[in-house]
Short mmCIF file of C-alpha atoms in Angstrom, two decimals:
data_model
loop_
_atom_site.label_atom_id
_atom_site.label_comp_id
_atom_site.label_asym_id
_atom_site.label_seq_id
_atom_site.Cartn_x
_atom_site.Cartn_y
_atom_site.Cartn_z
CA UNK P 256 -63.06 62.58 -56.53
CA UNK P 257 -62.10 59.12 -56.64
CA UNK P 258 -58.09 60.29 -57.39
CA UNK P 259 -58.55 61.34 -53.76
CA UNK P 260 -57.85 57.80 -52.57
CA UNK P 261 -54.29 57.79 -54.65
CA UNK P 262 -53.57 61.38 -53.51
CA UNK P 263 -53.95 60.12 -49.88
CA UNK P 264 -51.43 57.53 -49.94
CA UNK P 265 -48.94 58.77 -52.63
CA UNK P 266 -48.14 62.07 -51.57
CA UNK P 267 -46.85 61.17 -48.64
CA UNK P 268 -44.66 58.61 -49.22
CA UNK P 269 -41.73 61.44 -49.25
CA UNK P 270 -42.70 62.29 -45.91
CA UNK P 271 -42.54 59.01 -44.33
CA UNK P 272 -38.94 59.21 -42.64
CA UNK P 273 -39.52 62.70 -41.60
CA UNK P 274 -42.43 61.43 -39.91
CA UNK P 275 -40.84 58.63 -38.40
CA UNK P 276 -37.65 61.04 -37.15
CA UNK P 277 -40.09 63.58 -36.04
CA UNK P 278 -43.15 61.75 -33.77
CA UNK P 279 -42.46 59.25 -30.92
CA UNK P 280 -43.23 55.72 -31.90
CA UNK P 281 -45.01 53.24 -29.73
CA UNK P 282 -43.78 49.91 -30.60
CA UNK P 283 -45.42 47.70 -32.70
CA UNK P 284 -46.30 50.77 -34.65
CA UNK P 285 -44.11 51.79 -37.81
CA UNK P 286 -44.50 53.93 -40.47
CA UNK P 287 -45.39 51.33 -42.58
CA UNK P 288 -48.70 51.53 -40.74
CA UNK P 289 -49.56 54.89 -41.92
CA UNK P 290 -49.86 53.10 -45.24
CA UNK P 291 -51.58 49.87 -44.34
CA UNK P 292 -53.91 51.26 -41.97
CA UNK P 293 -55.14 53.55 -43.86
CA UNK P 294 -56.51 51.13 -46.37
CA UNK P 295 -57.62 49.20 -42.80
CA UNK P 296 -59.74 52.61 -42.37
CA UNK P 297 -60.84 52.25 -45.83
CA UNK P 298 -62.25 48.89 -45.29
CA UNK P 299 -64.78 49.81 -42.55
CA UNK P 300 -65.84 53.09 -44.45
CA UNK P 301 -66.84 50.89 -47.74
CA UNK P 302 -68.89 48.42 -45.37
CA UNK P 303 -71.03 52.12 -44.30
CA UNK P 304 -70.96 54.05 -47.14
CA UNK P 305 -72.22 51.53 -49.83
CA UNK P 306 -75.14 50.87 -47.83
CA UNK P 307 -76.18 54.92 -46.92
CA UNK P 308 -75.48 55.94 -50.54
CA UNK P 309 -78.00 52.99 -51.79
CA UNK P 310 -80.63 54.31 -48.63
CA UNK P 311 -79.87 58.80 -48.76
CA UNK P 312 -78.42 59.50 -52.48
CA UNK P 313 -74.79 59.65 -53.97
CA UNK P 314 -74.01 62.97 -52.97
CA UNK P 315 -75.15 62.82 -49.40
CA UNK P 316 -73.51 59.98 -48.37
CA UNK P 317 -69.93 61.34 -50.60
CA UNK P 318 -70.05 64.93 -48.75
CA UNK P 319 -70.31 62.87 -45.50
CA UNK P 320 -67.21 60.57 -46.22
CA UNK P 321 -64.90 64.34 -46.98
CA UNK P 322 -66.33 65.48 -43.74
CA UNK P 323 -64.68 62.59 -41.72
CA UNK P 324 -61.95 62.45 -44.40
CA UNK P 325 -61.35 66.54 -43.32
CA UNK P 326 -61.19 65.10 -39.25
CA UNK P 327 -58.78 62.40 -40.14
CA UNK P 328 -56.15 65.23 -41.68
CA UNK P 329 -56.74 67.62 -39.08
CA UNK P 330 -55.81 65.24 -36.09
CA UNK P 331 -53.14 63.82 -38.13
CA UNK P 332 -51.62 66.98 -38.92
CA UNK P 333 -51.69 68.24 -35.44
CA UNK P 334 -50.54 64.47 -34.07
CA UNK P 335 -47.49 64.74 -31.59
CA UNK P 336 -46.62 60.65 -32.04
CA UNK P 337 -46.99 58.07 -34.41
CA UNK P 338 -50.23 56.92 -32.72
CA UNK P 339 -52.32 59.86 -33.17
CA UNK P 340 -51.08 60.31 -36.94
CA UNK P 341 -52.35 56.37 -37.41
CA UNK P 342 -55.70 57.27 -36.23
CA UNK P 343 -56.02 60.34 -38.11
CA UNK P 344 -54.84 57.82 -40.88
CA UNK P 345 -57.43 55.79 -40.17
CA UNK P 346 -60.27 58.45 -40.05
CA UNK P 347 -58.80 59.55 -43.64
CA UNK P 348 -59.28 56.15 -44.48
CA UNK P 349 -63.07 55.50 -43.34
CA UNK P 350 -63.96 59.42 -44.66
CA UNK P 351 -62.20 58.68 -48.19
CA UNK P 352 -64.43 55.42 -48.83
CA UNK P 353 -67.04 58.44 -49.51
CA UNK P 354 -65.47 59.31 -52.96
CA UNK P 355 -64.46 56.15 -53.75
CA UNK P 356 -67.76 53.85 -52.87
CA UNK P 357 -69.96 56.58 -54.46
CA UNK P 358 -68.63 57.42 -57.81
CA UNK P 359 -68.04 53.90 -58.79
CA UNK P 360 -72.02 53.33 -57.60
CA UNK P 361 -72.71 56.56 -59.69
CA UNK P 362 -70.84 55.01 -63.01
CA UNK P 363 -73.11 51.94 -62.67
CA UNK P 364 -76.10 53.83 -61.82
CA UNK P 365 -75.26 54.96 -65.53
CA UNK P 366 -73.39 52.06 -67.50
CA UNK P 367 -72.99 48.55 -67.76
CA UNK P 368 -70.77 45.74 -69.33
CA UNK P 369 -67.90 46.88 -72.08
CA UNK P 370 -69.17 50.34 -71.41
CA UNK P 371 -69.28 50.51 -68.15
CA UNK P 372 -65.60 48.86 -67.88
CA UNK P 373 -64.58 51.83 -70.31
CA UNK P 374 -65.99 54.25 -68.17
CA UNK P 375 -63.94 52.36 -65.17
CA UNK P 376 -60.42 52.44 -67.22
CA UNK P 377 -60.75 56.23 -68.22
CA UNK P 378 -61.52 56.60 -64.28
CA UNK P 379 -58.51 54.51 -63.32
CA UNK P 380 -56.23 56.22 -65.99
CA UNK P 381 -56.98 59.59 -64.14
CA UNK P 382 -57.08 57.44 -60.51
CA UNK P 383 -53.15 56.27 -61.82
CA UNK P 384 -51.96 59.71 -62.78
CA UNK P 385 -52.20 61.06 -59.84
CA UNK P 386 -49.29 59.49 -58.45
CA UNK P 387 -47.05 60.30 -61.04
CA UNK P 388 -47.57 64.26 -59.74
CA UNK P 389 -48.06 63.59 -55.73
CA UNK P 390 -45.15 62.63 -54.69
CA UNK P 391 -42.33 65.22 -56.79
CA UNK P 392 -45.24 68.06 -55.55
CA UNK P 393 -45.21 66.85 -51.63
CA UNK P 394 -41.44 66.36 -51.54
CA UNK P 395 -41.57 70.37 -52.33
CA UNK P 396 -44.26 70.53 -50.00
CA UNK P 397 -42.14 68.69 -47.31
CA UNK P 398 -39.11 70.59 -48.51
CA UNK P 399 -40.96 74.30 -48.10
CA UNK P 400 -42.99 73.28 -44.77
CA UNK P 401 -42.54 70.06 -43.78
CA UNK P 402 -44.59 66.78 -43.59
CA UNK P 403 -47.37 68.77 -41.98
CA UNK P 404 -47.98 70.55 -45.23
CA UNK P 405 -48.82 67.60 -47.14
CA UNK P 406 -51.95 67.28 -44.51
CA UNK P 407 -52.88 71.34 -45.03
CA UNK P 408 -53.03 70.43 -49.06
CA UNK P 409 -55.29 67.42 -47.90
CA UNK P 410 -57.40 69.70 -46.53
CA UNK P 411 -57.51 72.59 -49.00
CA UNK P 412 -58.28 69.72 -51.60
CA UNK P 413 -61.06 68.22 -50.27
CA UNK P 414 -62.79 71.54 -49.21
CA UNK P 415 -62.72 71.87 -53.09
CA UNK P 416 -63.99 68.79 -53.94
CA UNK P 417 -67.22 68.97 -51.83
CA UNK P 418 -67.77 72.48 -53.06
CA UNK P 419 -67.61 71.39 -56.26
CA UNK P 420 -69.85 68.59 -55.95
CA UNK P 421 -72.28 70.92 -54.37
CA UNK P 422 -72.47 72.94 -57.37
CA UNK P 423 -71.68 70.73 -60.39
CA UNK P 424 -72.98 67.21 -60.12
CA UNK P 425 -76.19 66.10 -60.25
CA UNK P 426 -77.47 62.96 -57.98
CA UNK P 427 -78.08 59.70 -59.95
CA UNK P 428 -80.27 57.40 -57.90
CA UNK P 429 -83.78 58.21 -58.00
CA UNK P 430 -85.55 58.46 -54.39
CA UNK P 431 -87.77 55.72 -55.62
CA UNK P 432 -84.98 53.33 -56.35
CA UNK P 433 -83.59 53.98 -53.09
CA UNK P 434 -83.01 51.27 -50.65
CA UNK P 435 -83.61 51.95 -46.89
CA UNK P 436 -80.73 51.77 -44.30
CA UNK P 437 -82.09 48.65 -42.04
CA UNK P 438 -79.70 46.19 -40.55
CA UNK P 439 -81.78 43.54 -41.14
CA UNK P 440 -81.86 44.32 -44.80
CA UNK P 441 -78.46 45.12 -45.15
CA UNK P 442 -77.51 41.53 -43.88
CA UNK P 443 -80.04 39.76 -46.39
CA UNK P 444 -78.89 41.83 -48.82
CA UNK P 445 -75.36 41.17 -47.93
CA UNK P 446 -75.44 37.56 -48.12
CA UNK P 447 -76.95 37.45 -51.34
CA UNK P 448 -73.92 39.41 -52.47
CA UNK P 449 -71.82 37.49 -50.84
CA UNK P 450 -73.53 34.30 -51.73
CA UNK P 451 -72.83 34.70 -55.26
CA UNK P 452 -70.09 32.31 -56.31
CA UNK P 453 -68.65 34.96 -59.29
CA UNK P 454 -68.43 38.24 -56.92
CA UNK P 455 -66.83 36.78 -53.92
CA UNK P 456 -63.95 35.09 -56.12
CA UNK P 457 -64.03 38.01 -58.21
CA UNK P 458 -63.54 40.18 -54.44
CA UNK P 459 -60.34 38.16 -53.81
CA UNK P 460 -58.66 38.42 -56.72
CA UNK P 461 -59.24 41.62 -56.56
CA UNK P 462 -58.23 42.10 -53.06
CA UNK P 463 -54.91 40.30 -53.92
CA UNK P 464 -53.93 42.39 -56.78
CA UNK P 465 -54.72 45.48 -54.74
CA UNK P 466 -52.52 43.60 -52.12
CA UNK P 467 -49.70 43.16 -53.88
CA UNK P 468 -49.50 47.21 -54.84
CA UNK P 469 -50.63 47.75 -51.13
CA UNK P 470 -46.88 45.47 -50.26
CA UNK P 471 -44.85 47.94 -52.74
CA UNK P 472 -46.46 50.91 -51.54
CA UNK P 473 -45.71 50.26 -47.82
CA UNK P 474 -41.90 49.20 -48.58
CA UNK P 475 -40.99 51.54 -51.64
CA UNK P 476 -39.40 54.08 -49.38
CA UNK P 477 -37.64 51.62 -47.43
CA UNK P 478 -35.82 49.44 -50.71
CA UNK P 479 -35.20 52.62 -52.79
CA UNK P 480 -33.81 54.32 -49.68
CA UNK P 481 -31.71 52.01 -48.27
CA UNK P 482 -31.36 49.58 -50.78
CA UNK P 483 -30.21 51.50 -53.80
CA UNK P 484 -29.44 55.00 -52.40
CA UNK P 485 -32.43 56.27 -54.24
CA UNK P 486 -33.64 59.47 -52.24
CA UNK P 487 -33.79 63.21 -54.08
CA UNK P 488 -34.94 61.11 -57.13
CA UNK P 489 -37.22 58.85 -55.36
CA UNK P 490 -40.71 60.69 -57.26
CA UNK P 491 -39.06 60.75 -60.50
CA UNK P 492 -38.90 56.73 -60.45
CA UNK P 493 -42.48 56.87 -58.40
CA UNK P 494 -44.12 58.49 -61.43
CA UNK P 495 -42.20 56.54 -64.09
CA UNK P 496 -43.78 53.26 -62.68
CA UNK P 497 -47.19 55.25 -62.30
CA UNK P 498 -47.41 55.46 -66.36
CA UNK P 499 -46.87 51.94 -66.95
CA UNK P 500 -50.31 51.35 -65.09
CA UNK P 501 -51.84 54.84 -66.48
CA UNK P 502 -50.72 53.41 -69.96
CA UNK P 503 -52.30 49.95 -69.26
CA UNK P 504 -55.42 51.87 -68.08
CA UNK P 505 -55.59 54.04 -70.93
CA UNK P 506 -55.17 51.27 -73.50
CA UNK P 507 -57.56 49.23 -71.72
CA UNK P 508 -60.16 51.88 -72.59
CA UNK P 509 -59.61 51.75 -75.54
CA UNK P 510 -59.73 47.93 -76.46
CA UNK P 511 -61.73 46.71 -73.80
CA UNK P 512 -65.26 47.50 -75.98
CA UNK P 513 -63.28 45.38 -79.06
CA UNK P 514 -61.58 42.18 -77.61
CA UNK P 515 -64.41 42.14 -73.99
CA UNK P 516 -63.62 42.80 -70.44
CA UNK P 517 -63.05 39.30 -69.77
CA UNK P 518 -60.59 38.41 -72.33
CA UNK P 519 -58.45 41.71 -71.34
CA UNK P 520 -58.09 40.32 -67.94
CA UNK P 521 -57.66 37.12 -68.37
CA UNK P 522 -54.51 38.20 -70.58
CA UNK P 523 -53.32 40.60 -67.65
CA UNK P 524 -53.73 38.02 -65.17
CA UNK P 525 -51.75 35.33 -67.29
CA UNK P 526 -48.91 38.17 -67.68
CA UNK P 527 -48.79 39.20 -64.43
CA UNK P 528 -48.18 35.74 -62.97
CA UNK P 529 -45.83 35.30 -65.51
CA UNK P 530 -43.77 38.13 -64.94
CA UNK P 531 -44.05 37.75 -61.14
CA UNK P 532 -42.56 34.07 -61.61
CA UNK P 533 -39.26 35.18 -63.55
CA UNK P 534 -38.98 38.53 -61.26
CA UNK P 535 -38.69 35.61 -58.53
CA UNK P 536 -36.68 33.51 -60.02
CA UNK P 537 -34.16 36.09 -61.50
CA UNK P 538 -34.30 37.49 -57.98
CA UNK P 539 -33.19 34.30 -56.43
CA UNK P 540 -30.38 34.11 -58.90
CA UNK P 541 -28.69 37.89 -58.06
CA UNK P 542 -28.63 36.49 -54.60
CA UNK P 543 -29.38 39.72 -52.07
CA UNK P 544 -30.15 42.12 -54.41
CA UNK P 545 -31.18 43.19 -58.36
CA UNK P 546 -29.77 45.70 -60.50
CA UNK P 547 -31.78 48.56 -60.15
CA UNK P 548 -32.76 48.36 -64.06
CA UNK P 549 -33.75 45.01 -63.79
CA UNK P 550 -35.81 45.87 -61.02
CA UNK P 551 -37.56 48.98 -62.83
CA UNK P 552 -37.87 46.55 -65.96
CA UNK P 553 -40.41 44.27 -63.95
CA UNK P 554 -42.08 46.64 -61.73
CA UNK P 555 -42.86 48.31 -65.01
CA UNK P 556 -43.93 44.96 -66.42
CA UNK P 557 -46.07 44.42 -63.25
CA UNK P 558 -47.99 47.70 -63.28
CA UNK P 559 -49.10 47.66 -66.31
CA UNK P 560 -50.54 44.07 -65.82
CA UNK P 561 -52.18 45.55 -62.76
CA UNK P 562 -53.26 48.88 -65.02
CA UNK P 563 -55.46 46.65 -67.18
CA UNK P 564 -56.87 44.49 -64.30
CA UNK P 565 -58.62 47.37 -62.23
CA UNK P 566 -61.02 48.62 -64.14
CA UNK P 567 -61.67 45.04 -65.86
CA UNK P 568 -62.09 43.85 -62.29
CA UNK P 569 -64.14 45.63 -60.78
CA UNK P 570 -67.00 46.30 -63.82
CA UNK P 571 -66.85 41.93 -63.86
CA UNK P 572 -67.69 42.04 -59.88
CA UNK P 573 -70.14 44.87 -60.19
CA UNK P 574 -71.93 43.82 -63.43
CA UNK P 575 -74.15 41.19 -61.72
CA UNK P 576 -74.72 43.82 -59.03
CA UNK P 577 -77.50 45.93 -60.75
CA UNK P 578 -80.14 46.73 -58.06
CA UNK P 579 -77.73 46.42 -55.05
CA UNK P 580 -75.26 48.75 -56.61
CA UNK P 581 -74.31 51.09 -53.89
CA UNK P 582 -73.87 48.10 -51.19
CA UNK P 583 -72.39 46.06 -53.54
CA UNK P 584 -69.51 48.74 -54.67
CA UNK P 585 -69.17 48.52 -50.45
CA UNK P 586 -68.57 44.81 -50.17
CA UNK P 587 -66.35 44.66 -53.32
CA UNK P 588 -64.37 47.53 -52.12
CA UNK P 589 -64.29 46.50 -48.25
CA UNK P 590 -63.72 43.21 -48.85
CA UNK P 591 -60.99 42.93 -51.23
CA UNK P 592 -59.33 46.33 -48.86
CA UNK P 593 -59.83 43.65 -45.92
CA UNK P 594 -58.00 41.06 -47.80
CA UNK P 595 -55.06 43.87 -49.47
CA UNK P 596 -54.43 44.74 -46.26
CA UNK P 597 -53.92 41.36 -44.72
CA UNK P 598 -51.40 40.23 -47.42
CA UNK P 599 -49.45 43.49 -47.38
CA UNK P 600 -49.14 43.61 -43.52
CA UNK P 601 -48.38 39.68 -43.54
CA UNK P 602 -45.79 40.43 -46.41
CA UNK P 603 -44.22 43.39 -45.22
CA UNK P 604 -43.08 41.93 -41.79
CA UNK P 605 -41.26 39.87 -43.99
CA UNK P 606 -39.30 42.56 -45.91
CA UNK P 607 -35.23 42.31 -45.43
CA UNK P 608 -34.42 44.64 -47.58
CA UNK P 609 -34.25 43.64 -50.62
CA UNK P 610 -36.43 43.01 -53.63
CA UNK P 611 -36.77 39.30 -53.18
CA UNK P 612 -40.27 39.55 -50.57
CA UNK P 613 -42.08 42.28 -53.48
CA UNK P 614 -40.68 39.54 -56.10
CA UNK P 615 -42.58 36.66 -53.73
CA UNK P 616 -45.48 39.30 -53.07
CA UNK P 617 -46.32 39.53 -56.66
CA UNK P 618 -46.07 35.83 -57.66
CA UNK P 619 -48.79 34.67 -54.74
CA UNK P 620 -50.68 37.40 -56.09
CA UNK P 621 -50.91 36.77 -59.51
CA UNK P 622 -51.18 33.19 -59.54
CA UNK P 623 -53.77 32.45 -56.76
CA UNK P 624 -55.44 35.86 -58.36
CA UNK P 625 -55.31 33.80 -62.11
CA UNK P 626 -56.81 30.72 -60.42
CA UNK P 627 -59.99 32.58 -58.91
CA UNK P 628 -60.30 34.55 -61.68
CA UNK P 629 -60.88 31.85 -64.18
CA UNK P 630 -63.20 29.82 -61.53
CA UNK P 631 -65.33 32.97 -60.97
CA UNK P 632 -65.44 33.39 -64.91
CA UNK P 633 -66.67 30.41 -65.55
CA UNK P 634 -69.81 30.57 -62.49
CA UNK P 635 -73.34 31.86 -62.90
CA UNK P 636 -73.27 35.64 -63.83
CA UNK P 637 -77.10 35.84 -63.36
CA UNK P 638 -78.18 38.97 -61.77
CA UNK P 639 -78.20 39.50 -57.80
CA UNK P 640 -81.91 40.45 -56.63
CA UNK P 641 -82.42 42.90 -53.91
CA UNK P 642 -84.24 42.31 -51.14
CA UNK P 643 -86.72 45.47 -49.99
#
C-alpha cells in the first residue's frame, strides 16, 4: 500500500519525454510538473485523509483515497494535453494520500518509539525498492504500448490493492477511540499539533529532505538525458541509487532498537550535510559539469543518508502524537509535502543543466534540515492531548 506513492512517481519517469513530445503544452506548464504537482496533490489529500481516518476507521478512509487515486489515472491516461495529464496528476496525488496517511496511522495505532521506528524502516525499505523495479518495468511498458500503459498498470494495481484490503486486513482503531470529523475540532486539534515546538521543526526537516529527493526526481531525466547521454540505461542507474537508500533503510532497522532513533539521525543528518557540502564544492571545481562516477559516488552517498532519515523522521514527529494519530500522520505528511514541493519547484527553475543546482539542492537541505533537527531534539517531547 504505501509503495503506491513511489510506484506513482517512479515509473514514469521513462515516460516523461514521450509525454512531453506527445500532448500540447500550455506554457508555464512542463513536465517537470507532472512530478511536482503530484506531490502538490498529495499535500491537500494528507490535510483530509488524516482527519476522516481518525473520525470513520483506517480502511474506510484508505479505500476512499484508491477511489480518487483510480479517477486521477483514468483522466490522465485519456488526457489529450499536458493540462489534463497535471490534473489527473493531481487527483493521483490527493487519492494516494489514502495509502500513505493510513498505514503510517495504522503502524502507530500498533507501535511506538524504537519499535515503532523499526516498523517505519522495514516499511521504507519495501517503500525504496520499489523504484529500483518501476522504472526498467515501465520503460518496457512504454516500449510495448506507450506512456499510456504505465497509467492502465496504475489502475490494474490499485484495483488489487483495495481488494486485498477488503479481504485481508483488519481495521485498527476502535470505534470508541474514534475522533469525530468537526471543523471546529479539527482546527483545535490542529493547532495543538502544530503548536508543539518538536513536531513542527521536526515537519520541516522533514519536508526539506523530502525536498531535496523531490529536486532530483523532477530533473533526473533531464541531467542524465542531456547531460551525460544516459537514455536506454537510464533505470539501470535509477535502481542502483534506489539500493543505497533501501540499504540505509534496511540497516536502519536493524540498529535503530540498539544505538536509538535519535542518535541514527542525528548521524544521517551530520553526513548528509557533509556530503552535500563537498558534492558542492567539488562541483564548483569541474566547472559545468562532473564525471558521471563522481556524480553516482555522491548521489549514492546522499541516498543512503536520506535512507536512514525517513523512517527515523517520521516515528520522532509522530511519537508525541499518540491520541491524534491519524490527523497528526496528515499534518506531518501535508506539511512537510507543502514545504518539498516549494523547494523543488523553487530549485528546479533554477536547473541549467548540470549537476551544480542538485549539488546546491542538497546542501540547503541538509544543513538547515541538521539545524532544526537538533533544536526540535532538544524541545519538550511531552505528549500532544486531543481535544474531543
Amino acid at each position: 500500500m504505501t509503495s503506491l506513492t513511489s510506484l506513482s512517481i517512479d515509473a514514469l519517469l521513462p515516460g516523461l519525454r514521450d509525454i512531453g513530445a506527445e500532448v500540447t503544452a500550455a506554457p508555464p506548464l512542463s513536465t517537470q510538473h507532472i512530478i511536482t504537482l503530484f506531490i502538490f496533490g498529495m499535500a491537500f489529500g494528507e490535510l483530509l485523509m488524516g482527519p476522516l481516518s481518525d473520525a470513520v476507521g483506517r480502511k474506510r478512509a484508505l479505500l476512499l483515497g484508491l477511489a480518487i487515486y483510480v479517477a486521477g489515472t483514468i483522466i490522465a491516461g485519456l488526457a489529450g494535453g499536458l493540462e489534463t495529464v497535471v490534473l489527473g496528476r493531481f487527483l493521483q496525488g490527493v487519492g494516494v494520500a489514502g495509502p500513505k496517511i493510513a498505514t503510517r496511522a495504522m503502524i502507530r495505532d500498533q507501535f511506538e518509539g524504537d519499535a515503532m521506528a523499526r516498523i517505519m524502516s522495514f516499511m521504507f525499505t519495501l517503500f525504496i525498492l520499489v523504484p529500483m523495479l518501476a522504472p526498467s518495468l515501465a520503460q518496457g511498458l512504454i516500449f510495448l504500448g506507450g506512456w499510456r500503459s504505465v497509467f492502465a498498470a496504475y489502475l490494474a494495481i490499485a484495483g488489487l490493492l483495495g481488494l486485498w484490503l477488503v479481504v485481508r486486513q483488519p481495521e485498527t482503531l476502535p470505534v470508541a477511540r474514534r475522533i469525530p470529523f468537526r471543523p471546529a475540532l479539527l482546527f483545535l486539534n490542529g493547532c495543538r499539533i502544530l503548536s508543539n515546538r518538536r513536531v513542527t521543526l521536526l515537519i520541516v526537516a522533514t519536508g526539506l529532505v523530502f525536498g531535496a529527493q523531490l529536486l532530483y526526481l523532477s530533473t533526473a531525466a533531464d541531467l542524465f538525458f542531456d547531460a551525460y547521454g544516459v537514455r536506454e540505461t537510464f533505470p539501470f542507474y535509477f535502481a542502483l541509487l534506489a539500493t543505497g537508500m533501501g540499504l540505509a533503510s534496511f540497516l536502519n532497522a536493524r540498529l535503530v532498537q540498539r544505538f536509538g532513533m535519535e542518535a541514527m539521525a542525528r548521524a544521517a543528518f551530520t553526513g548528509l550535510a557533509s556530503i552535500a557540502l563537498l558534492m558542492m564544492l567539488t562541483s564548483l571545481c569541474y566547472g559545468d559539469r562532473l564525471p558521471f562516477a563522481v556524480l553516482m559516488t555522491f548521489l549514492y552517498a546522499v541516498f543512503f543518508a536520506i535512507g536512514v532519515l525517513f523512517g527515523n523522521l517520521n516515528a520522532m514527529a509522530m511519537q508525541s502524537l499518540g491520541e491524534v494519530a491519524g490527523f497528526g500522520a496528515s499534518l506531518i505528511a501535508s506539511v512537510s509535502s507543502f514545504v518539498a514541493t516549494l523547494f523543488a519547484v523553487g530549485l528546479g527553475a533554477l536547473y541549467d543543466g548540470t549537476a551544480v543546482n542538485l549539488s546546491m539542492g542538497f546542501l540547503v537541505a541538509g544543513f538547515v534540515s541538521l539545524v532544526l533537527a537538533e533544536v526540535a531534539l532538544r524541545s519538550d517531547a511531552s505528549p500532544v492531548s486531543a481535544a474531543r
